PDB file of C-alpha atoms in Angstrom:
ATOM      1  CA  UNK A 211      -0.440  -0.146  -0.120  1.00 66.00           C
ATOM      2  CA  UNK A 212       2.586   2.336   0.540  1.00 88.00           C
ATOM      3  CA  UNK A 213       2.117   2.689   3.877  1.00 94.00           C
ATOM      4  CA  UNK A 214       1.621   1.097   7.583  1.00 94.00           C
ATOM      5  CA  UNK A 215      -0.775   1.674  10.455  1.00 94.00           C
ATOM      6  CA  UNK A 216      -0.471   0.311  13.158  1.00 91.00           C
ATOM      7  CA  UNK A 217      -3.365   1.443  15.917  1.00 88.00           C
ATOM      8  CA  UNK A 218      -3.490   1.772  19.420  1.00 83.00           C
ATOM      9  CA  UNK A 219      -5.779   0.366  21.983  1.00 70.00           C
ATOM     10  CA  UNK A 220      -5.719   0.917  25.709  1.00 62.00           C
ATOM     11  CA  UNK A 221      -7.733  -2.321  26.362  1.00 65.00           C
ATOM     12  CA  UNK A 222      -5.284  -4.140  23.915  1.00 60.00           C
ATOM     13  CA  UNK A 223      -6.235  -6.732  21.458  1.00 66.00           C
ATOM     14  CA  UNK A 224      -5.950 -10.547  19.938  1.00 75.00           C
ATOM     15  CA  UNK A 225      -2.668 -10.049  17.498  1.00 74.00           C
ATOM     16  CA  UNK A 226      -5.292 -11.562  15.166  1.00 83.00           C
ATOM     17  CA  UNK A 227      -8.232  -9.011  15.545  1.00 83.00           C
ATOM     18  CA  UNK A 228      -5.441  -5.908  15.717  1.00 83.00           C
ATOM     19  CA  UNK A 229      -3.827  -7.097  12.317  1.00 88.00           C
ATOM     20  CA  UNK A 230      -7.549  -7.365  11.082  1.00 90.00           C
ATOM     21  CA  UNK A 231      -8.127  -3.191  12.569  1.00 88.00           C
ATOM     22  CA  UNK A 232      -5.173  -2.275  10.843  1.00 91.00           C
ATOM     23  CA  UNK A 233      -5.984  -3.317   7.492  1.00 93.00           C
ATOM     24  CA  UNK A 234      -9.778  -2.354   8.104  1.00 94.00           C
ATOM     25  CA  UNK A 235      -8.117   1.111   8.760  1.00 94.00           C
ATOM     26  CA  UNK A 236      -5.677   0.939   5.940  1.00 96.00           C
ATOM     27  CA  UNK A 237      -7.881   0.401   3.664  1.00 97.00           C
ATOM     28  CA  UNK A 238     -10.634   3.420   5.023  1.00 97.00           C
ATOM     29  CA  UNK A 239      -7.925   5.500   4.279  1.00 97.00           C
ATOM     30  CA  UNK A 240      -6.957   4.258   1.504  1.00 97.00           C
ATOM     31  CA  UNK A 241     -10.680   4.207  -0.175  1.00 98.00           C
ATOM     32  CA  UNK A 242     -11.292   8.027   1.091  1.00 97.00           C
ATOM     33  CA  UNK A 243      -8.410   9.285  -0.531  1.00 97.00           C
ATOM     34  CA  UNK A 244      -9.227   7.391  -3.262  1.00 96.00           C
ATOM     35  CA  UNK A 245      -6.362   5.725  -3.809  1.00 96.00           C
ATOM     36  CA  UNK A 246      -3.222   3.901  -1.394  1.00 95.00           C
ATOM     37  CA  UNK A 247      -0.495   5.737  -2.611  1.00 94.00           C
ATOM     38  CA  UNK A 248      -1.875   9.150  -1.440  1.00 96.00           C
ATOM     39  CA  UNK A 249      -1.941   7.960   2.631  1.00 97.00           C
ATOM     40  CA  UNK A 250       1.152   8.731   3.238  1.00 96.00           C
ATOM     41  CA  UNK A 251       2.303  12.016   1.681  1.00 96.00           C
ATOM     42  CA  UNK A 252      -1.620  13.390   2.735  1.00 97.00           C
ATOM     43  CA  UNK A 253      -1.035  12.389   6.043  1.00 97.00           C
ATOM     44  CA  UNK A 254       2.730  13.663   6.586  1.00 96.00           C
ATOM     45  CA  UNK A 255       1.092  16.933   5.432  1.00 96.00           C
ATOM     46  CA  UNK A 256      -1.523  17.152   7.955  1.00 96.00           C
ATOM     47  CA  UNK A 257       1.034  16.963  10.416  1.00 95.00           C
ATOM     48  CA  UNK A 258       2.679  19.267   8.895  1.00 96.00           C
ATOM     49  CA  UNK A 259       0.039  21.561   9.604  1.00 95.00           C
ATOM     50  CA  UNK A 260      -0.743  20.668  13.069  1.00 94.00           C
ATOM     51  CA  UNK A 261       2.744  21.211  13.502  1.00 95.00           C
ATOM     52  CA  UNK A 262       2.446  24.628  11.883  1.00 94.00           C
ATOM     53  CA  UNK A 263      -0.940  25.147  13.608  1.00 92.00           C
ATOM     54  CA  UNK A 264      -1.616  23.508  16.655  1.00 91.00           C
ATOM     55  CA  UNK A 265      -3.880  20.186  17.002  1.00 89.00           C
ATOM     56  CA  UNK A 266      -7.040  22.238  15.040  1.00 89.00           C
ATOM     57  CA  UNK A 267      -6.104  24.077  12.957  1.00 91.00           C
ATOM     58  CA  UNK A 268      -7.983  27.858  13.031  1.00 92.00           C
ATOM     59  CA  UNK A 269      -9.918  27.425   9.160  1.00 89.00           C
ATOM     60  CA  UNK A 270      -9.424  30.819   8.667  1.00 91.00           C
ATOM     61  CA  UNK A 271      -5.216  30.574   9.476  1.00 92.00           C
ATOM     62  CA  UNK A 272      -4.924  28.357   6.546  1.00 94.00           C
ATOM     63  CA  UNK A 273      -4.722  28.965   2.660  1.00 95.00           C
ATOM     64  CA  UNK A 274      -6.588  27.587   0.670  1.00 96.00           C
ATOM     65  CA  UNK A 275      -4.544  24.564  -0.596  1.00 96.00           C
ATOM     66  CA  UNK A 276      -3.735  24.507   3.032  1.00 96.00           C
ATOM     67  CA  UNK A 277      -7.249  24.069   3.921  1.00 96.00           C
ATOM     68  CA  UNK A 278      -8.443  21.747   1.452  1.00 96.00           C
ATOM     69  CA  UNK A 279      -5.943  18.745   1.993  1.00 96.00           C
ATOM     70  CA  UNK A 280      -6.831  19.442   6.168  1.00 96.00           C
ATOM     71  CA  UNK A 281     -10.404  18.930   4.966  1.00 96.00           C
ATOM     72  CA  UNK A 282      -9.534  15.697   3.455  1.00 97.00           C
ATOM     73  CA  UNK A 283      -7.083  14.895   5.839  1.00 97.00           C
ATOM     74  CA  UNK A 284     -10.132  14.793   8.446  1.00 95.00           C
ATOM     75  CA  UNK A 285     -13.143  13.504   6.008  1.00 97.00           C
ATOM     76  CA  UNK A 286      -9.956  10.255   5.564  1.00 97.00           C
ATOM     77  CA  UNK A 287      -9.383   9.973   9.236  1.00 95.00           C
ATOM     78  CA  UNK A 288     -13.535   9.973  10.764  1.00 93.00           C
ATOM     79  CA  UNK A 289     -14.056   7.326   7.603  1.00 95.00           C
ATOM     80  CA  UNK A 290     -11.375   5.175   9.127  1.00 94.00           C
ATOM     81  CA  UNK A 291     -11.850   5.600  12.354  1.00 90.00           C
ATOM     82  CA  UNK A 292     -16.030   4.838  11.995  1.00 90.00           C
ATOM     83  CA  UNK A 293     -14.680   1.487  10.360  1.00 91.00           C
ATOM     84  CA  UNK A 294     -12.973   0.454  12.933  1.00 88.00           C
ATOM     85  CA  UNK A 295     -14.826   1.695  16.308  1.00 82.00           C
ATOM     86  CA  UNK A 296     -17.694   2.551  15.226  1.00 80.00           C
ATOM     87  CA  UNK A 297     -20.102   5.390  14.649  1.00 65.00           C
ATOM     88  CA  UNK A 298     -19.929   6.311  18.921  1.00 58.00           C
ATOM     89  CA  UNK A 299     -16.765   5.582  19.231  1.00 58.00           C
ATOM     90  CA  UNK A 300     -14.911   7.941  21.830  1.00 54.00           C
ATOM     91  CA  UNK A 301     -11.931   9.723  20.404  1.00 46.00           C
ATOM     92  CA  UNK A 302      -9.505   8.858  23.733  1.00 50.00           C
ATOM     93  CA  UNK A 303     -10.307   4.967  22.576  1.00 61.00           C
ATOM     94  CA  UNK A 304      -6.798   4.660  20.684  1.00 72.00           C
ATOM     95  CA  UNK A 305      -4.823   6.044  18.688  1.00 84.00           C
ATOM     96  CA  UNK A 306      -2.667   5.109  15.336  1.00 90.00           C
ATOM     97  CA  UNK A 307       0.523   5.756  14.062  1.00 91.00           C
ATOM     98  CA  UNK A 308       1.007   5.947   9.941  1.00 95.00           C
ATOM     99  CA  UNK A 309       4.650   5.072   8.303  1.00 94.00           C
ATOM    100  CA  UNK A 310       5.406   5.156   4.730  1.00 93.00           C
ATOM    101  CA  UNK A 311       6.518   1.635   3.334  1.00 85.00           C
ATOM    102  CA  UNK A 312       9.587   0.258   3.974  1.00 73.00           C
ATOM    103  CA  UNK A 313      11.811  -1.109   0.271  1.00 59.00           C
ATOM    104  CA  UNK A 314      12.005  -4.323   0.190  1.00 61.00           C
TER     105      UNK A 314
END
């Protein structure tokens, strides 16, 4: 896929269930963004925006391009979280980490 996902759940999970959840999360990100090749670059750019503007950037402080990218990432992340944790999840239920896939 060009990236890997690691989910962190407070209660832990069976390794098989954890791996399935990570695949579902990754697929939801790819589906939302339209291509698995977009996940890592969009995630990295969104992270750069949070480093520059804070965890919840003020939309008025962002350029039009930054706002579009931020909005796309937020939608992809919401879709992935819902796919794994369900529509009634709490944001504190678990975190995630995304890394670029290492070359073979």
